Coordinates of C-alpha atoms and ligand atoms in Angstrom, one line a residue:
X1 CA 17.0 11.2 2.2
X2 CA 16.9 10.4 -1.5
X3 CA 14.8 7.6 -3.0
X4 CA 14.8 6.3 -6.5
X5 CA 11.4 4.9 -7.5
X6 CA 10.5 2.5 -10.3
X7 CA 6.9 1.9 -11.6
X8 CA 6.0 -0.6 -14.3
X9 CA 2.8 -2.2 -13.1
X10 CA 0.8 -1.6 -16.3
X11 CA 1.7 0.2 -19.5
X12 CA 3.7 3.2 -18.3
X13 CA 7.5 2.8 -17.7
X14 CA 8.4 5.3 -15.1
X15 CA 11.4 6.3 -12.8
X16 CA 11.6 9.2 -10.4
X17 CA 13.9 10.6 -7.8
X18 CA 12.3 12.0 -4.6
X19 CA 13.8 13.5 -1.5
X20 CA 12.7 14.2 2.1
X21 CA 9.6 16.5 2.5
X22 CA 8.1 14.8 -0.6
X23 CA 10.1 16.8 -3.1
X24 CA 10.1 15.4 -6.6
X25 CA 13.6 16.0 -8.1
X26 CA 12.7 14.2 -11.4
X27 CA 9.8 12.2 -12.8
X28 CA 10.1 10.4 -16.1
X29 CA 7.2 8.6 -17.6
X30 CA 7.4 6.8 -21.0
X31 CA 3.9 6.0 -22.1
X32 CA 3.0 3.0 -24.3
X33 CA -0.3 4.5 -25.5
X34 CA 0.8 4.5 -29.1
X35 CA 1.6 0.8 -29.0
X36 CA -1.6 -0.4 -27.2
X37 CA -3.8 2.1 -29.1
X38 CA -3.8 -0.2 -32.1
X39 CA -5.5 -2.8 -30.0
X40 CA -7.8 -0.5 -28.0
X41 CA -6.4 -1.7 -24.7
X42 CA -3.3 -2.9 -22.9
X43 CA -1.8 -6.2 -24.3
X44 CA 0.1 -7.7 -21.3
X45 CA 2.8 -9.5 -23.3
X46 CA 3.5 -6.4 -25.5
X47 CA 3.6 -4.2 -22.3
X48 CA 6.3 -6.3 -20.6
X49 CA 8.5 -6.3 -23.7
X50 CA 8.2 -2.5 -24.1
X51 CA 9.1 -2.1 -20.4
X52 CA 12.3 -4.1 -21.0
X53 CA 13.3 -1.8 -23.8
X54 CA 12.5 1.4 -21.9
X55 CA 13.4 0.8 -18.3
X56 CA 17.1 1.5 -18.6
X57 CA 16.9 4.8 -20.6
X58 CA 14.0 6.0 -18.4
X59 CA 16.1 5.3 -15.2
X60 CA 19.2 7.1 -16.7
X61 CA 17.1 10.1 -17.7
X62 CA 15.6 10.3 -14.2
X63 CA 19.1 10.4 -12.6
X64 CA 20.2 13.0 -15.2
X65 CA 17.2 15.3 -14.7
X66 CA 17.5 15.2 -10.9
X67 CA 21.1 16.2 -11.3
X68 CA 22.4 13.6 -8.7
X69 CA 24.8 10.8 -8.8
X70 CA 23.7 7.2 -8.0
X71 CA 25.9 7.2 -4.9
X72 CA 23.4 9.7 -3.3
X73 CA 20.5 7.3 -3.4
X74 CA 19.5 6.0 0.0
X75 CA 16.8 3.4 -1.1
X76 CA 15.2 1.9 -4.2
X77 CA 11.4 1.8 -4.2
X78 CA 9.5 -0.3 -6.6
X79 CA 5.8 -1.3 -7.3
X80 CA 5.5 -5.0 -6.6
X81 CA 1.7 -5.2 -7.1
X82 CA -1.1 -5.1 -8.0
X83 CA -0.6 -5.1 -11.7
X84 CA 0.3 -7.2 -14.7
X85 CA 2.7 -10.0 -13.6
X86 CA 5.1 -9.7 -16.5
X87 CA 5.2 -5.9 -16.3
X88 CA 5.8 -5.9 -12.6
X89 CA 8.6 -8.4 -12.9
X90 CA 10.5 -6.1 -15.3
X91 CA 10.5 -3.2 -12.8
X92 CA 11.1 -5.4 -9.8
X93 CA 14.1 -7.2 -11.4
X94 CA 15.6 -3.9 -12.4
X95 CA 15.1 -2.4 -9.0
X96 CA 16.6 -5.4 -7.3
X97 CA 19.7 -5.2 -9.5
X98 CA 20.1 -1.5 -8.5
X99 CA 19.5 -2.1 -4.8
X100 CA 22.2 -4.9 -4.8
X101 CA 24.7 -2.9 -6.8
X102 CA 24.2 0.3 -4.7
X103 CA 24.0 -1.7 -1.5
X104 CA 20.9 0.2 -0.5
X105 CA 17.5 -1.0 0.8
X106 CA 14.8 -2.3 -1.5
X107 CA 11.3 -0.8 -0.7
X108 CA 8.3 -2.7 -1.9
X109 CA 5.3 -0.5 -2.7
X110 CA 1.7 -1.3 -3.4
X111 CA 0.5 0.6 -6.5
X112 CA -2.8 1.7 -5.0
X113 CA -1.0 3.0 -2.0
X114 CA 1.1 5.1 -4.4
X115 CA -2.1 6.6 -5.9
X116 CA -3.5 7.7 -2.6
X117 CA -0.2 9.2 -1.4
X118 CA 0.3 11.1 -4.7
X119 CA -1.4 14.3 -3.3
X120 CA 1.4 14.7 -0.7
X121 CA 3.7 15.8 -3.6
X122 CA 1.7 19.0 -4.1
X123 CA -0.3 19.5 -0.9
X124 CA 1.5 20.2 2.4
X125 CA -1.7 20.5 4.5
X126 CA -3.2 17.0 3.9
X127 CA -4.0 15.3 7.2
X128 CA -5.3 11.9 8.3
X129 CA -7.9 10.6 8.2
X130 CA -9.0 11.1 4.7
X131 CA -11.2 9.3 2.2
X132 CA -9.4 8.2 -0.9
X133 CA -11.1 7.5 -4.2
X134 CA -8.8 5.6 -6.6
X135 CA -10.3 5.4 -10.1
X136 CA -8.1 4.0 -12.8
X137 CA -8.0 1.5 -15.6
X138 CA -7.6 -1.5 -13.2
X139 CA -9.2 -0.3 -10.0
X140 CA -12.1 1.7 -8.7
X141 CA -12.4 1.8 -4.9
X142 CA -12.9 3.9 -1.8
X143 CA -10.6 3.7 1.2
X144 CA -10.5 5.3 4.6
X145 CA -6.8 6.2 5.1
X146 CA -6.3 6.5 8.9
X147 CA -2.5 6.7 8.7
X148 CA 0.5 5.2 6.9
X149 CA -0.3 1.5 6.4
X150 CA -3.6 1.8 8.2
X151 CA -6.2 1.5 5.5
X152 CA -9.8 0.3 5.4
X153 CA -11.9 -0.6 2.3
X154 CA -15.1 1.5 2.1
X155 CA -16.5 0.3 -1.3
X156 CA -15.2 -1.1 -4.6
X157 CA -16.3 -2.0 -8.0
X158 CA -18.1 -5.3 -8.4
X159 CA -17.1 -5.6 -12.1
X160 CA -15.4 -3.1 -14.4
X161 CA -13.2 -0.2 -13.2
X162 CA -14.2 3.3 -14.2
X163 CA -11.2 3.7 -16.5
X164 CA -11.9 0.3 -18.1
X165 CA -15.5 1.5 -18.8
X166 CA -14.1 4.7 -20.5
X167 CA -11.7 2.5 -22.5
X168 CA -14.4 0.1 -23.6
X169 CA -17.0 2.8 -24.5
X170 CA -14.3 4.7 -26.5
X171 CA -13.5 1.5 -28.4
X172 CA -17.2 1.0 -29.1
X173 CA -17.5 4.5 -30.5
X174 CA -14.2 4.2 -32.4
X175 CA -12.6 7.2 -30.5
X176 CA -9.2 5.8 -29.6
X177 CA -7.1 4.9 -26.6
X178 CA -6.8 5.7 -23.7
X179 CA -10.5 6.0 -23.7
X180 CA -10.9 8.6 -21.0
X181 CA -8.6 11.0 -22.7
X182 CA -10.2 10.3 -26.1
X183 CA -13.8 10.8 -24.8
X184 CA -13.0 13.9 -22.9
X185 CA -11.4 15.5 -26.0
X186 CA -14.2 14.4 -28.3
X187 CA -16.9 15.7 -26.1
X188 CA -15.5 19.1 -25.2
X189 CA -18.2 21.2 -23.5
X190 CA -21.1 19.3 -25.1
X191 CA -23.8 18.3 -22.7
X192 CA -25.5 15.1 -23.7
X193 CA -29.1 14.3 -22.7
X194 CA -29.3 10.5 -22.5
X195 CA -30.4 9.2 -19.1
X196 CA -28.1 6.2 -18.6
X197 CA -28.6 3.9 -15.6
X198 CA -26.6 4.4 -12.4
X199 CA -26.2 0.8 -11.0
X200 CA -26.1 0.2 -7.2
X201 CA -27.2 3.8 -6.6
X202 CA -28.1 3.3 -3.0
X203 CA -25.0 1.2 -2.1
X204 CA -21.4 2.0 -1.5
X205 CA -20.0 -0.4 -4.1
X206 CA -19.6 0.6 -7.7
X207 CA -20.7 -1.2 -10.9
X208 CA -19.9 0.0 -14.4
X209 CA -20.6 -3.0 -16.6
X210 CA -24.4 -2.3 -16.9
X211 CA -23.6 1.2 -18.0
X212 CA -21.2 -0.1 -20.7
X213 CA -24.0 -2.6 -21.8
X214 CA -26.5 0.3 -22.0
X215 CA -24.1 2.1 -24.4
X216 CA -23.6 -1.1 -26.4
X217 CA -27.4 -1.5 -26.8
X218 CA -27.8 2.0 -28.2
X219 CA -24.8 1.5 -30.6
X220 CA -26.4 -1.8 -31.8
X221 CA -29.7 -0.1 -32.5
X222 CA -28.2 2.0 -35.2
X223 CA -26.5 0.8 -38.4
X224 CA -24.1 3.7 -38.4
X225 CA -24.0 6.4 -35.7
X226 CA -23.9 10.0 -36.9
X227 CA -21.3 12.3 -35.2
X228 CA -24.1 14.0 -33.3
X229 CA -25.4 10.7 -31.9
X230 CA -21.8 9.7 -31.0
X231 CA -21.1 12.9 -29.1
X232 CA -24.4 12.7 -27.3
X233 CA -23.7 9.1 -26.2
X234 CA -20.1 9.9 -25.2
X235 CA -21.0 13.0 -23.3
X236 CA -23.9 11.4 -21.4
X237 CA -21.7 8.4 -20.6
X238 CA -19.0 10.7 -19.2
X239 CA -21.5 12.7 -17.1
X240 CA -23.0 9.4 -15.7
X241 CA -19.6 8.1 -14.6
X242 CA -18.7 11.4 -13.0
X243 CA -22.1 11.5 -11.2
X244 CA -21.6 8.0 -9.9
X245 CA -18.0 8.6 -8.6
X246 CA -18.7 12.0 -7.0
X247 CA -22.1 11.2 -5.5
X248 CA -20.9 8.0 -3.8
X249 CA -17.7 9.5 -2.5
X250 CA -19.3 12.7 -1.1
X251 CA -22.2 10.7 0.4
X252 CA -19.7 8.4 2.2
X253 CA -17.6 11.3 3.5
X254 CA -20.7 13.0 4.9
X255 CA -21.9 9.7 6.5
X256 CA -18.5 9.0 8.1
X257 CA -17.9 12.6 9.0
X258 CA -14.6 12.7 7.1
X259 CA -13.7 16.2 5.9
X260 CA -10.7 15.4 3.6
X261 CA -11.1 13.7 0.3
X262 CA -8.3 12.5 -2.0
X263 CA -9.0 11.7 -5.6
X264 CA -6.4 9.8 -7.6
X265 CA -5.9 7.3 -10.4
X266 CA -6.0 8.0 -14.2
X267 CA -9.7 8.9 -14.2
X268 CA -9.2 11.7 -11.8
X269 CA -7.4 13.6 -14.6
X270 CA -10.9 14.1 -16.0
X271 CA -11.9 17.8 -16.1
X272 CA -15.6 17.3 -15.5
X273 CA -14.9 15.0 -12.5
X274 CA -12.5 17.6 -11.0
X275 CA -15.0 20.4 -11.5
X276 CA -17.9 18.5 -10.0
X277 CA -15.8 17.5 -7.0
X278 CA -14.7 21.1 -6.5
X279 CA -18.3 22.3 -6.6
X280 CA -19.5 19.6 -4.2
X281 CA -16.7 20.2 -1.8
X282 CA -17.7 23.9 -1.5
X283 CA -21.4 23.0 -1.1
X284 CA -20.7 20.5 1.7
X285 CA -17.7 22.2 3.3
X286 CA -15.3 19.4 2.4
X287 CA -11.6 19.7 1.4
X288 CA -10.7 18.0 -1.9
X289 CA -7.2 17.1 -2.8
X290 CA -6.6 16.2 -6.4
X291 CA -3.1 15.8 -7.8
X292 CA -2.1 17.5 -11.1
X293 CA -3.0 15.2 -14.0
X294 CA 0.6 14.0 -14.4
X295 CA 0.5 12.7 -10.8
X296 CA -3.0 11.2 -11.3
X297 CA -2.0 8.8 -14.0
X298 CA 0.7 6.2 -13.3
X299 CA 4.0 7.7 -12.3
X300 CA 7.0 6.6 -10.2
X301 CA 7.0 9.8 -8.1
X302 CA 4.0 8.7 -6.1
X303 CA 5.7 5.3 -5.6
X304 CA 8.7 7.3 -4.3
X305 CA 6.6 9.1 -1.7
X306 CA 5.5 5.7 -0.2
X307 CA 9.2 4.6 -0.5
X308 CA 10.2 7.6 1.7
X309 CA 7.7 6.5 4.3
X310 CA 8.9 2.9 4.2
X311 CA 12.5 3.9 4.5
X312 CA 12.0 6.3 7.4
X313 CA 10.1 3.5 9.3
X314 CA 12.7 0.9 8.4
X315 CA 10.3 -1.3 6.5
X316 CA 12.7 -3.0 4.1
X317 CA 11.8 -5.8 1.6
X318 CA 14.0 -8.9 1.5
X319 CA 15.9 -9.5 -1.7
X320 CA 13.7 -12.6 -2.3
X321 CA 10.5 -10.5 -2.5
X322 CA 8.3 -11.4 -5.5
X323 CA 5.8 -9.5 -7.6
X324 CA 2.2 -9.9 -6.3
X325 CA -0.1 -9.3 -9.2
X326 CA -3.3 -9.3 -7.1
X327 CA -1.9 -7.6 -3.9
X328 CA -4.8 -6.3 -1.9
X329 CA -3.9 -3.0 -0.2
X330 CA -5.5 -4.1 3.1
X331 CA -3.4 -7.2 3.1
X332 CA 0.1 -5.7 3.5
X333 CA 2.5 -8.7 3.6
X334 CA 6.0 -7.2 3.1
Ligands
KG4_401 O1 -3.9 5.2 -13.2 P1 -3.8 4.9 -14.6 O2 -2.8 5.7 -15.4 O3 -3.4 3.4 -14.9 C1 -3.9 2.3 -14.1 O4 -3.4 2.1 -13.0 O5 -4.9 1.8 -14.7 O6 -5.2 5.0 -15.3 C2 -5.5 4.8 -16.7 C3 -7.0 4.9 -16.9 C4 -7.4 4.5 -18.3 O7 -8.5 3.6 -18.2 C5 -7.8 5.9 -18.9 O8 -8.8 5.8 -19.9 C6 -8.2 6.6 -17.7 O9 -7.4 6.2 -16.7 N1 -8.1 8.1 -17.9 C7 -9.1 9.0 -17.9 C8 -8.5 10.2 -18.3 N2 -7.2 10.1 -18.4 C9 -6.9 8.8 -18.2 N3 -10.4 8.8 -17.7 C10 -11.2 9.9 -17.8 N4 -10.7 11.1 -18.2 C11 -9.4 11.3 -18.4 N5 -9.0 12.6 -18.7
ZN402 ZN1 -2.7 3.3 -11.5

């Protein structure tokens, strides 16, 4: 079984070819970081126009790198939500066109579902149930994954997503975009000593806007920050986000008696986060599954893994299916 997957929910244009047993034959991602970097964040209108320019070459490259012909494709998977409406529509229209011309089923995938199935690409021993932390630019939430299409919310952010906080703090400090990558690079091994607040410490939900405001307040206190002050703020901020994400996730896994933890979404590319999760997993006898950084950030390969599951179960989307910008993962409608 071979599935072509398309992902355009935010600012990465991606196409991938995957085959049975979760093998990735090709995965092409064209990032728009340079375009949005000028604005310090994703500009939706600019993103959808860039997807229009890139989707066709990205698709052709994915076919070429997989060394297959389009006649070998058994299904076309595409992210239909959640995400930016205009961006989603570019990918969905393109996928519909291919599905019609190949006369192959269209498979409608939830972007978050893609993130928590990404580990299946590299780990063959991952078993249900598992706790999935998805921490990206648009989402930060915990889910209990009991099986395919059997998901339960276990906590989510009440305001900003973790990646959004990274992006906003990096912008405040003039470090560049994407903020998580810029902060990680700027900080290196430096260990900051500022004690930032950890909102909702005793609850399952996350909150990052207070932390961002705490950074803003320090920045406002100074006319001009020295490089030493900047690195101290950035490093302390990074450590606080990492502590919040790891402590809540591990505490929930222990309370629920769930041994397997999956970490995914752009923020899970963070080295400090990965190290802390690995240390905690040893300490508490948990198994941590974190995809390689290229499968943590947005990519079509993870969408293809969900597509393979949909195809094998015969869950086919009608040609009239629309993009659902706010599609809640626990509200599967297709
Ligand atoms: O999953 P993703 O590629 O796109 C969304 O679905 O949002 O995540 C992008 C987010 C951005 O906010 C970016 O700053 C953050 O992930 N990110 C990181 C790192 N790499 C990307 N955050 C912390 N450390 C990183 N290394
Ligand atoms: Zn994502």
